[in-house]
mmCIF file of C-alpha atoms in Angstrom:
data_model
loop_
_atom_site.group_PDB
_atom_site.id
_atom_site.type_symbol
_atom_site.label_atom_id
_atom_site.label_comp_id
_atom_site.label_asym_id
_atom_site.label_seq_id
_atom_site.Cartn_x
_atom_site.Cartn_y
_atom_site.Cartn_z
ATOM 1 C CA MET A 706 19.150 7.417 3.622
ATOM 2 C CA THR A 707 15.792 8.824 2.506
ATOM 3 C CA PRO A 708 14.114 11.024 5.113
ATOM 4 C CA ARG A 709 10.935 9.607 6.622
ATOM 5 C CA SER A 710 7.678 11.181 5.460
ATOM 6 C CA PRO A 711 5.875 13.428 7.951
ATOM 7 C CA ALA A 712 3.635 11.609 10.412
ATOM 8 C CA MET A 713 0.153 10.822 9.167
ATOM 9 C CA SER A 714 -2.501 13.015 10.731
ATOM 10 C CA PRO A 715 -5.930 11.765 11.830
ATOM 11 C CA GLU A 716 -7.398 13.832 8.971
ATOM 12 C CA ASP A 717 -5.065 12.151 6.465
ATOM 13 C CA CYS A 718 -6.074 8.757 7.832
ATOM 14 C CA ASP A 719 -9.781 9.574 7.557
ATOM 15 C CA ARG A 720 -9.324 10.797 3.985
ATOM 16 C CA TYR A 721 -7.334 7.681 3.027
ATOM 17 C CA LEU A 722 -9.977 5.371 4.510
ATOM 18 C CA ARG A 723 -12.706 7.346 2.713
ATOM 19 C CA VAL A 724 -10.836 6.891 -0.582
ATOM 20 C CA LEU A 725 -10.623 3.159 0.126
ATOM 21 C CA GLY A 726 -14.273 2.969 1.170
ATOM 22 C CA VAL A 727 -13.575 1.246 4.480
ATOM 23 C CA PRO A 728 -14.305 2.262 8.066
ATOM 24 C CA ARG A 729 -11.647 2.635 10.752
ATOM 25 C CA ARG A 730 -11.479 -0.600 12.735
ATOM 26 C CA GLU A 731 -9.322 -2.104 15.433
ATOM 27 C CA PRO A 732 -6.347 -4.027 14.019
ATOM 28 C CA GLY A 733 -7.170 -7.647 13.321
ATOM 29 C CA HIS A 734 -7.055 -10.222 10.548
ATOM 30 C CA GLU A 735 -10.520 -9.412 9.186
ATOM 31 C CA ALA A 736 -9.809 -5.664 9.165
ATOM 32 C CA LEU A 737 -6.395 -6.208 7.520
ATOM 33 C CA THR A 738 -7.995 -8.375 4.837
ATOM 34 C CA GLU A 739 -10.616 -5.682 4.202
ATOM 35 C CA LEU A 740 -7.943 -2.954 3.948
ATOM 36 C CA THR A 741 -5.803 -5.053 1.612
ATOM 37 C CA ALA A 742 -8.677 -5.855 -0.751
ATOM 38 C CA ALA A 743 -9.900 -2.246 -0.688
ATOM 39 C CA HIS A 744 -6.442 -0.907 -1.537
ATOM 40 C CA LEU A 745 -6.031 -3.293 -4.436
ATOM 41 C CA THR A 746 -9.476 -2.541 -5.852
ATOM 42 C CA HIS A 747 -9.439 1.264 -5.348
ATOM 43 C CA VAL A 748 -5.794 2.171 -6.001
ATOM 44 C CA PRO A 749 -4.467 1.066 -9.390
ATOM 45 C CA PHE A 750 -1.021 -0.380 -9.876
ATOM 46 C CA GLU A 751 0.285 1.891 -12.633
ATOM 47 C CA ASN A 752 3.187 4.083 -13.678
ATOM 48 C CA VAL A 753 1.270 6.792 -15.552
ATOM 49 C CA SER A 754 1.292 8.928 -12.390
ATOM 50 C CA LYS A 755 5.106 8.892 -12.394
ATOM 51 C CA LEU A 756 5.153 10.156 -15.969
ATOM 52 C CA TYR A 757 2.500 12.753 -15.126
ATOM 53 C CA HIS A 758 4.485 14.161 -12.175
ATOM 54 C CA LEU A 759 7.730 14.100 -14.145
ATOM 55 C CA ARG A 760 6.216 15.932 -17.111
ATOM 56 C CA ARG A 761 4.197 18.386 -15.015
ATOM 57 C CA SER A 762 6.801 19.403 -12.436
ATOM 58 C CA GLY A 763 9.974 17.395 -13.011
ATOM 59 C CA PHE A 764 9.236 15.472 -9.807
ATOM 60 C CA ARG A 765 10.910 12.099 -9.362
ATOM 61 C CA GLY A 766 10.181 10.082 -6.271
ATOM 62 C CA ILE A 767 7.299 9.010 -4.090
ATOM 63 C CA PRO A 768 4.499 11.565 -4.049
ATOM 64 C CA THR A 769 3.415 13.028 -0.742
ATOM 65 C CA LEU A 770 0.306 11.517 0.791
ATOM 66 C CA PRO A 771 -1.859 14.494 -0.275
ATOM 67 C CA GLN A 772 -0.544 14.187 -3.870
ATOM 68 C CA PHE A 773 -1.121 10.425 -3.827
ATOM 69 C CA LEU A 774 -4.702 10.729 -2.537
ATOM 70 C CA GLU A 775 -5.449 13.603 -4.921
ATOM 71 C CA GLY A 776 -4.320 11.436 -7.833
ATOM 72 C CA ILE A 777 -6.637 8.624 -6.752
ATOM 73 C CA GLU A 778 -9.623 10.887 -6.095
ATOM 74 C CA ARG A 779 -9.403 13.193 -9.115
ATOM 75 C CA HIS A 780 -7.697 11.128 -11.798
ATOM 76 C CA ARG A 781 -8.132 7.481 -10.726
ATOM 77 C CA LEU A 782 -4.358 7.144 -10.512
ATOM 78 C CA GLY A 783 -2.424 5.014 -8.057
ATOM 79 C CA GLY A 784 1.232 4.166 -8.338
ATOM 80 C CA THR A 785 3.916 1.537 -8.510
ATOM 81 C CA CYS A 786 4.921 -0.701 -5.623
ATOM 82 C CA TYR A 787 7.011 2.108 -4.161
ATOM 83 C CA ALA A 788 4.172 4.621 -3.757
ATOM 84 C CA ASN A 789 1.324 2.163 -3.108
ATOM 85 C CA ASN A 790 3.113 0.091 -0.481
ATOM 86 C CA HIS A 791 4.835 3.103 1.099
ATOM 87 C CA HIS A 792 1.557 4.902 1.743
ATOM 88 C CA LEU A 793 -0.261 1.712 2.755
ATOM 89 C CA ASN A 794 2.531 1.071 5.261
ATOM 90 C CA ARG A 795 2.039 4.501 6.808
ATOM 91 C CA LEU A 796 -1.716 3.900 7.033
ATOM 92 C CA LEU A 797 -1.233 0.482 8.638
ATOM 93 C CA GLU A 798 1.201 1.903 11.195
ATOM 94 C CA PHE A 799 -1.150 4.791 12.004
ATOM 95 C CA LEU A 800 -3.980 2.298 12.553
ATOM 96 C CA GLY A 801 -1.831 0.353 15.022
ATOM 97 C CA TYR A 802 -0.505 -2.513 12.934
ATOM 98 C CA ASP A 803 3.049 -3.801 13.373
ATOM 99 C CA ALA A 804 4.014 -3.202 9.746
ATOM 100 C CA ALA A 805 7.440 -3.071 8.135
ATOM 101 C CA LEU A 806 8.265 -1.872 4.657
ATOM 102 C CA CYS A 807 10.615 -4.414 3.046
ATOM 103 C CA ALA A 808 12.620 -4.710 -0.138
ATOM 104 C CA ALA A 809 11.695 -7.814 -2.111
ATOM 105 C CA ASP A 810 13.233 -9.811 -4.925
ATOM 106 C CA MET A 811 11.693 -10.497 -8.292
ATOM 107 C CA SER A 812 14.067 -11.351 -11.119
ATOM 108 C CA GLN A 813 16.707 -9.211 -9.349
ATOM 109 C CA PRO A 814 17.245 -8.535 -5.641
ATOM 110 C CA ASP A 815 15.566 -5.550 -4.009
ATOM 111 C CA VAL A 816 13.550 -4.312 -6.997
ATOM 112 C CA HIS A 817 10.141 -4.498 -5.331
ATOM 113 C CA LEU A 818 8.669 -3.036 -2.144
ATOM 114 C CA VAL A 819 6.204 -4.932 0.075
ATOM 115 C CA ASN A 820 4.749 -4.822 3.569
ATOM 116 C CA ARG A 821 5.349 -7.418 6.246
ATOM 117 C CA VAL A 822 2.603 -7.235 8.857
ATOM 118 C CA ARG A 823 2.941 -9.048 12.176
ATOM 119 C CA LEU A 824 -0.479 -9.910 13.526
ATOM 120 C CA GLU A 825 -1.605 -12.348 16.195
ATOM 121 C CA GLY A 826 1.823 -14.007 16.286
ATOM 122 C CA ARG A 827 2.113 -14.507 12.516
ATOM 123 C CA ASP A 828 3.822 -12.609 9.721
ATOM 124 C CA TYR A 829 1.874 -11.743 6.575
ATOM 125 C CA LEU A 830 2.846 -10.416 3.164
ATOM 126 C CA VAL A 831 0.648 -7.446 2.234
ATOM 127 C CA ASP A 832 1.477 -6.288 -1.273
ATOM 128 C CA ALA A 833 -0.502 -3.384 -2.739
ATOM 129 C CA GLY A 834 2.038 -2.860 -5.483
ATOM 130 C CA TYR A 835 1.835 -5.804 -7.833
ATOM 131 C CA GLY A 836 -1.626 -5.563 -9.313
ATOM 132 C CA ALA A 837 -4.491 -7.479 -7.778
ATOM 133 C CA PRO A 838 -3.344 -11.043 -7.216
ATOM 134 C CA PHE A 839 -2.687 -10.457 -3.498
ATOM 135 C CA LEU A 840 -6.231 -9.465 -2.469
ATOM 136 C CA ALA A 841 -5.711 -10.896 1.011
ATOM 137 C CA PRO A 842 -2.716 -10.992 3.354
ATOM 138 C CA VAL A 843 -0.566 -14.063 2.641
ATOM 139 C CA PRO A 844 0.810 -15.894 5.696
ATOM 140 C CA LEU A 845 4.595 -16.191 5.505
ATOM 141 C CA ASP A 846 4.835 -19.353 7.612
ATOM 142 C CA LEU A 847 3.016 -21.770 5.302
ATOM 143 C CA ASP A 848 4.407 -25.278 4.992
ATOM 144 C CA HIS A 849 2.999 -25.619 1.469
ATOM 145 C CA ASP A 850 2.905 -23.625 -1.744
ATOM 146 C CA HIS A 851 0.320 -20.848 -1.897
ATOM 147 C CA GLU A 852 -1.379 -20.674 -5.277
ATOM 148 C CA ILE A 853 -3.401 -17.671 -6.402
ATOM 149 C CA ALA A 854 -5.849 -18.465 -9.204
ATOM 150 C CA LEU A 855 -7.810 -15.598 -10.711
ATOM 151 C CA GLY A 856 -9.766 -15.375 -13.936
#
């Protein structure tokens, strides 16, 4: 089992929100939608950062929050689903959301990482690690297909 990252500090939270360009707000659907869109538009889905850390220091794994934020601020990096959703999960939890980090299936089981956020009696998919199609939380209890059309 992977050890849990250290608890997020208020200073880390403030820095993260500054990077995202959003204010701290009480948990709610509008605030969650704003956070989701901000994450997807300010934190790229990419794997260059993994190659950078591997080449620079031999590091393999999820960067610490300070490394992650430094990469966004200084180099306009982000991460894959593992880093982006991991750190978003920690931010959501710190802000008071009922958020769970979950393995997800794509073409194979458990090859993707997403957030499930329980809010106002509903579960939502919040995915900051698959590019920008999921700009808003997606309700998981829909009785119809949910189509995302961009471009």
